XYZ file of C-alpha atoms in Angstrom:
358
model
C -65.224 31.657 -5.449
C -65.650 32.494 -1.759
C -63.724 30.098 0.470
C -64.046 29.201 4.125
C -60.989 27.403 5.460
C -60.683 25.626 8.801
C -57.526 24.346 10.464
C -57.407 21.625 13.103
C -55.306 21.705 16.246
C -52.310 19.747 14.958
C -52.107 22.144 12.004
C -51.684 25.029 14.472
C -49.635 23.368 17.201
C -46.577 25.634 16.897
C -45.272 28.710 15.100
C -43.812 26.645 12.262
C -47.128 24.930 11.571
C -49.039 28.208 11.769
C -46.642 29.672 9.204
C -47.437 26.709 6.925
C -51.156 27.301 7.461
C -50.666 30.983 6.594
C -49.056 29.966 3.296
C -52.127 27.852 2.521
C -54.449 30.739 3.441
C -52.621 32.989 1.005
C -52.449 30.391 -1.765
C -56.136 29.522 -1.448
C -57.029 33.221 -1.206
C -59.305 32.255 1.675
C -61.976 34.656 2.833
C -62.927 33.238 6.213
C -60.454 31.340 8.386
C -61.793 29.236 11.277
C -59.217 27.925 13.745
C -58.963 25.332 16.485
C -56.861 25.570 19.636
C -53.243 24.418 19.243
C -52.921 20.641 19.439
C -50.020 18.348 20.235
C -46.533 19.119 18.914
C -45.329 15.606 19.725
C -46.824 12.398 21.118
C -46.279 13.169 24.803
C -47.396 16.792 24.461
C -50.691 18.136 25.824
C -53.351 19.853 23.759
C -54.155 23.401 24.819
C -57.813 22.489 25.361
C -56.830 19.633 27.689
C -54.712 22.047 29.730
C -57.615 24.487 29.874
C -59.937 21.701 31.016
C -57.546 21.120 33.915
C -57.672 24.851 34.631
C -61.467 24.713 34.708
C -62.007 21.399 36.512
C -59.193 20.797 38.982
C -59.819 21.480 42.652
C -56.063 21.590 43.275
C -54.841 25.188 42.980
C -51.284 24.106 42.236
C -52.487 21.871 39.416
C -54.587 24.716 38.018
C -51.649 27.104 38.260
C -49.295 24.737 36.467
C -51.812 24.165 33.681
C -52.442 27.899 33.262
C -48.710 28.664 33.169
C -48.282 25.963 30.516
C -51.044 27.575 28.408
C -49.601 31.061 28.817
C -46.079 29.874 27.973
C -47.286 27.994 24.915
C -49.037 31.006 23.422
C -46.126 33.280 24.316
C -43.796 30.835 22.586
C -45.938 30.801 19.439
C -46.093 34.604 19.485
C -42.304 34.820 19.724
C -41.755 32.169 17.045
C -43.875 34.199 14.635
C -42.408 37.566 15.686
C -45.832 39.025 16.486
C -46.650 42.323 18.179
C -50.180 41.545 19.405
C -50.585 42.161 23.147
C -52.160 39.179 24.959
C -51.521 40.388 28.532
C -55.110 41.503 29.160
C -56.453 38.215 27.801
C -54.024 36.249 29.982
C -55.112 38.255 33.041
C -58.839 37.668 32.398
C -58.218 33.970 31.899
C -56.091 33.745 35.048
C -58.781 35.510 37.086
C -61.360 33.012 35.832
C -59.087 30.061 36.570
C -58.639 31.110 40.205
C -62.154 32.432 40.814
C -63.732 30.953 43.927
C -67.235 30.599 42.501
C -67.837 27.620 40.211
C -70.232 28.170 37.318
C -70.945 26.953 33.798
C -70.168 30.464 32.551
C -66.696 30.368 34.135
C -66.045 26.867 32.790
C -67.030 27.727 29.203
C -65.039 30.949 29.215
C -61.854 29.181 30.326
C -62.124 26.227 27.926
C -62.875 28.489 24.947
C -59.692 30.546 25.360
C -57.601 28.132 23.292
C -59.445 28.942 20.096
C -59.854 32.601 21.053
C -56.147 33.237 21.655
C -55.050 31.166 18.667
C -57.355 33.137 16.379
C -55.972 36.414 17.737
C -52.412 35.332 16.990
C -53.226 34.089 13.498
C -55.254 37.201 12.636
C -52.252 39.307 13.623
C -49.875 37.099 11.640
C -51.845 37.048 8.376
C -53.101 40.635 8.679
C -56.823 39.867 8.794
C -59.601 41.098 11.056
C -60.446 39.065 14.168
C -64.116 38.181 14.765
C -65.075 36.443 18.037
C -66.925 33.138 17.982
C -69.650 34.463 20.303
C -71.122 36.410 17.381
C -71.071 33.384 15.078
C -72.518 30.392 16.922
C -75.792 30.801 18.808
C -77.142 28.437 21.458
C -80.670 28.048 22.846
C -81.746 28.063 26.504
C -80.967 24.355 26.865
C -77.372 24.876 25.706
C -77.925 23.253 22.319
C -76.607 24.816 19.122
C -79.314 26.618 17.134
C -78.111 25.975 13.588
C -80.586 28.201 11.739
C -80.066 31.106 14.119
C -76.291 30.641 13.931
C -76.349 30.815 10.137
C -78.572 33.913 10.244
C -76.378 35.700 12.815
C -73.217 34.786 10.926
C -74.679 36.235 7.731
C -75.362 39.507 9.556
C -71.896 39.650 11.113
C -70.025 38.843 7.910
C -72.109 40.706 5.330
C -69.701 43.661 5.312
C -66.530 41.682 6.143
C -64.792 40.092 3.182
C -61.911 38.434 5.060
C -61.350 37.566 8.715
C -60.170 34.967 11.237
C -62.732 33.325 13.534
C -62.163 31.052 16.551
C -64.126 27.804 16.332
C -65.686 25.617 19.035
C -67.572 28.266 21.005
C -70.438 30.718 20.670
C -72.945 32.364 22.993
C -76.561 32.314 24.117
C -79.037 35.196 23.998
C -77.566 36.603 27.208
C -74.068 36.732 25.764
C -72.850 33.853 27.928
C -70.217 31.704 26.192
C -71.332 28.180 25.254
C -69.250 25.292 23.925
C -69.637 22.649 21.276
C -68.387 19.088 21.884
C -64.705 18.402 21.173
C -63.952 18.736 17.482
C -66.517 21.520 17.296
C -64.376 23.813 15.156
C -65.495 21.638 12.219
C -69.034 22.725 13.059
C -68.043 26.393 13.235
C -66.546 26.027 9.763
C -69.763 24.511 8.410
C -71.836 27.341 9.890
C -69.604 30.014 8.358
C -69.497 28.282 4.964
C -73.289 27.889 4.954
C -73.816 31.521 5.941
C -71.632 32.926 3.152
C -72.483 30.187 0.620
C -68.846 29.239 0.143
C -66.653 26.242 -0.501
C -65.484 24.725 2.792
C -61.840 23.615 2.932
C -61.254 21.575 6.077
C -57.505 21.277 6.664
C -56.407 18.592 9.111
C -53.424 16.265 9.634
C -54.513 13.446 7.301
C -54.995 13.251 3.537
C -58.772 12.978 3.857
C -61.086 10.023 4.384
C -59.538 6.611 3.820
C -61.253 3.250 3.489
C -59.852 2.489 6.933
C -57.956 4.119 9.774
C -54.326 4.308 8.497
C -53.148 3.665 12.055
C -54.604 0.155 11.712
C -54.199 -0.560 8.001
C -51.016 1.001 6.682
C -51.461 2.752 3.319
C -55.228 2.453 3.520
C -56.728 3.612 0.235
C -57.969 7.231 0.232
C -61.486 8.074 -0.891
C -61.741 10.796 -3.517
C -65.444 11.480 -2.959
C -68.089 10.937 -0.323
C -71.718 11.921 -0.251
C -72.961 13.834 2.778
C -74.786 10.731 3.998
C -71.713 8.544 3.596
C -69.554 11.025 5.502
C -72.172 11.131 8.256
C -72.201 7.339 8.453
C -68.421 7.247 8.743
C -68.363 9.979 11.419
C -71.104 8.209 13.364
C -69.106 4.973 13.301
C -65.890 6.361 14.726
C -64.150 8.215 11.885
C -62.752 11.465 13.319
C -61.859 13.172 10.043
C -64.875 15.458 10.298
C -67.473 16.075 13.004
C -70.864 14.436 12.430
C -72.792 17.689 12.976
C -70.512 19.520 10.532
C -71.465 17.015 7.823
C -75.157 17.299 8.733
C -75.051 21.096 8.421
C -73.194 20.842 5.101
C -75.899 18.508 3.791
C -78.699 20.832 4.938
C -77.152 23.856 3.195
C -75.568 21.952 0.293
C -72.065 23.126 1.232
C -69.270 21.296 -0.559
C -66.458 20.263 1.778
C -62.933 19.305 0.752
C -60.922 17.596 3.500
C -57.217 18.261 2.962
C -53.887 17.786 4.739
C -52.043 20.854 6.043
C -48.798 18.895 5.850
C -49.448 17.582 2.327
C -51.424 20.421 0.719
C -50.758 19.201 -2.818
C -52.799 16.044 -2.216
C -56.320 16.288 -3.645
C -58.090 15.217 -0.435
C -61.688 14.033 -0.158
C -64.651 15.943 -1.584
C -67.866 15.686 0.453
C -70.904 16.681 -1.593
C -74.110 15.268 -3.099
C -72.063 12.848 -5.191
C -71.676 9.339 -3.869
C -68.376 7.615 -3.220
C -66.842 5.174 -5.648
C -67.816 1.796 -4.213
C -65.811 -1.368 -4.493
C -66.552 -4.983 -3.684
C -70.190 -5.442 -2.638
C -70.736 -1.677 -2.534
C -68.728 -1.233 0.691
C -66.715 1.976 0.994
C -64.937 1.727 4.352
C -64.190 -0.284 7.484
C -64.043 1.573 10.811
C -63.111 0.582 14.334
C -65.088 1.236 17.500
C -64.366 -0.035 21.023
C -65.265 -3.731 20.939
C -66.788 -3.431 17.495
C -65.854 -3.316 13.814
C -68.111 -1.632 11.265
C -68.463 -1.969 7.497
C -69.901 1.145 5.849
C -71.743 0.890 2.540
C -72.159 3.457 -0.194
C -75.442 5.141 -1.056
C -78.178 3.205 -2.805
C -76.304 -0.071 -2.926
C -78.531 -3.080 -3.382
C -75.957 -5.690 -2.446
C -75.505 -5.039 1.265
C -77.257 -8.262 2.306
C -74.872 -10.370 0.250
C -71.792 -9.049 1.978
C -73.415 -9.052 5.413
C -73.905 -12.789 5.114
C -70.249 -13.310 4.182
C -68.558 -11.103 6.785
C -68.946 -13.466 9.779
C -67.418 -16.266 7.710
C -64.457 -14.012 6.867
C -63.791 -13.454 10.561
C -64.189 -17.146 11.386
C -61.778 -18.104 8.594
C -59.201 -15.793 10.185
C -59.665 -17.257 13.665
C -61.436 -14.169 15.000
C -64.136 -14.702 17.619
C -67.152 -12.429 17.323
C -70.366 -11.719 19.161
C -73.643 -10.109 18.205
C -74.072 -8.392 14.862
C -76.569 -5.871 13.530
C -77.221 -3.880 10.406
C -78.974 -0.549 9.951
C -78.837 2.521 7.735
C -76.084 1.206 5.480
C -73.787 0.081 8.308
C -72.989 -3.488 9.374
C -71.583 -3.850 12.916
C -70.102 -6.927 14.519
C -68.785 -7.185 18.067
C -65.317 -8.618 18.693
C -62.461 -8.333 21.161
C -59.946 -8.530 18.296
C -60.874 -5.231 16.680
C -57.587 -4.510 14.908
C -57.277 -8.060 13.605
C -60.908 -7.975 12.456
C -60.452 -4.620 10.696
C -57.440 -5.940 8.793
C -59.245 -9.142 7.774
C -62.353 -7.320 6.546
C -60.332 -4.633 4.783
C -58.345 -7.268 2.899
C -61.536 -9.121 1.962
C -63.374 -6.020 0.776
C -60.633 -3.927 -0.776
C -57.309 -5.731 -0.695
C -57.565 -7.619 -3.984
C -58.899 -4.851 -6.196
């Protein structure tokens, strides 16, 4: 089976983590590897993309210089940790020239911000001994700057038809003039979906969590993991604040019937969550998850459940019984939302009501 595998930023934050990712690549016998820019190594650390955004946006030359030096040092450190021979000096020079260019332009901005994925992919390709393919040949954008999904899949098919294995930077592509264009943050998920659709492969999305849970584990400790989600259910969860996978990545997977398995780089033996046509296993009242949004808590229902109205009527009473004040509520497309200033408390109360006793 052909496999496309994508790694998130935390999975690639340092040489040690990249070595772990390389072990997974070998074990999975992955064909196409899509990578993000290195993320945080520790809580107070800065993501490479955030540093590059400072390089692109700051009007203070000293601030830009410090951010660029931090990016250069980080990649040099990773290169040394892995004992690599790849020469990045020309890439550093081109990036530095763009950072300190006098003229401001969208082209300059996109080039700078995309270098995190570009340089990371170069290092990983060198480390695992695979060919490097730039993201500008994979993702294609229209004149308005929007991703053209069909064209991207077509172009990716053409690029990869004679390439059996390679490493590809996510997050960026190009327009018809060859100008680099960017996806929103988290866009490497989308790059992975495009590649998997183009080569008709399984899509393994490796991140820093065990998959989708019924709630954010940062709010509800030991929140129950979900073994399966349908495309629609995953899209609902992503739309309501779940960051496990990008909404557009799930939409593309649904369109091309690409099966996704979300897995944990740091716990690769865990089965993860399969996203496919099959629906999730629902629990009380057909609910599958509770998510948090700023000033709002959301209950997400499984596909084709006929009991949503029953639970919707009970949820406000659950909050009241727990002393939680709430505001307006609404329900649409299998999601019930209720406004509250006590989001964390509300999430815990609803999670316990829906899933805690089963």
